[in-house]
């Protein structure tokens, strides 16, 4: 980017996939579970670049040391390193809070009941 962007006038971006999640009910637990599900899928890759240079705080709180740590220099390099953000959305699902971490550690159960 530093070497060629000035000459070639190109842009660097990232396009992520997101299966959008909505809370199944209006309880605080389901709302939090839906937000967590989105953060764990989209925020995992987007937050380091478009946010504060690290994984989402909610991911760190649940996964702790399982996630690699970025050095201050890596955070500086990641933060704002893309010129644009693209998003592919392939589906939507309802989310209910779960006491079980599930395969993705979101503590959320996904259903598609009533969706077309």
PDB file of C-alpha atoms in Angstrom, residues 21-37 93-102 104 106-113:
ATOM      1  CA  UNK A  21     -28.828 -12.161  13.905  1.00  0.00           C
ATOM      2  CA  UNK A  22     -31.906 -10.674  15.526  1.00  0.00           C
ATOM      3  CA  UNK A  23     -33.060 -11.397  19.093  1.00  0.00           C
ATOM      4  CA  UNK A  24     -35.861 -13.961  19.232  1.00  0.00           C
ATOM      5  CA  UNK A  25     -37.524 -12.068  22.092  1.00  0.00           C
ATOM      6  CA  UNK A  26     -37.154  -8.599  23.554  1.00  0.00           C
ATOM      7  CA  UNK A  27     -35.439  -9.864  26.704  1.00  0.00           C
ATOM      8  CA  UNK A  28     -32.092  -8.319  27.615  1.00  0.00           C
ATOM      9  CA  UNK A  29     -30.489 -11.767  27.380  1.00  0.00           C
ATOM     10  CA  UNK A  30     -31.640 -12.396  23.798  1.00  0.00           C
ATOM     11  CA  UNK A  31     -30.710  -8.872  22.711  1.00  0.00           C
ATOM     12  CA  UNK A  32     -27.219  -9.313  24.185  1.00  0.00           C
ATOM     13  CA  UNK A  33     -26.898 -12.759  22.564  1.00  0.00           C
ATOM     14  CA  UNK A  34     -27.802 -11.352  19.127  1.00  0.00           C
ATOM     15  CA  UNK A  35     -25.263  -8.540  19.507  1.00  0.00           C
ATOM     16  CA  UNK A  36     -22.638 -11.040  20.623  1.00  0.00           C
ATOM     17  CA  UNK A  37     -23.340 -13.300  17.634  1.00  0.00           C
ATOM     18  CA  UNK A  93     -31.595 -15.902  12.028  1.00  0.00           C
ATOM     19  CA  UNK A  94     -33.291 -15.485  15.372  1.00  0.00           C
ATOM     20  CA  UNK A  95     -31.070 -15.761  18.441  1.00  0.00           C
ATOM     21  CA  UNK A  96     -31.938 -16.951  21.911  1.00  0.00           C
ATOM     22  CA  UNK A  97     -29.545 -16.680  24.837  1.00  0.00           C
ATOM     23  CA  UNK A  98     -28.014 -19.974  25.930  1.00  0.00           C
ATOM     24  CA  UNK A  99     -26.159 -21.074  29.043  1.00  0.00           C
ATOM     25  CA  UNK A 100     -24.090 -23.367  26.796  1.00  0.00           C
ATOM     26  CA  UNK A 101     -21.286 -21.625  24.873  1.00  0.00           C
ATOM     27  CA  UNK A 102     -22.217 -23.389  21.596  1.00  0.00           C
ATOM     28  CA  UNK A 104     -18.826 -20.440  18.384  1.00  0.00           C
ATOM     29  CA  UNK A 106     -21.484 -16.802  21.564  1.00  0.00           C
ATOM     30  CA  UNK A 107     -23.778 -18.361  24.186  1.00  0.00           C
ATOM     31  CA  UNK A 108     -26.526 -18.070  21.590  1.00  0.00           C
ATOM     32  CA  UNK A 109     -28.822 -20.536  19.863  1.00  0.00           C
ATOM     33  CA  UNK A 110     -29.858 -19.711  16.293  1.00  0.00           C
ATOM     34  CA  UNK A 111     -33.198 -20.617  14.723  1.00  0.00           C
ATOM     35  CA  UNK A 112     -34.817 -19.786  11.406  1.00  0.00           C
ATOM     36  CA  UNK A 113     -38.398 -20.391  12.476  1.00  0.00           C
TER      37      UNK A 113
END
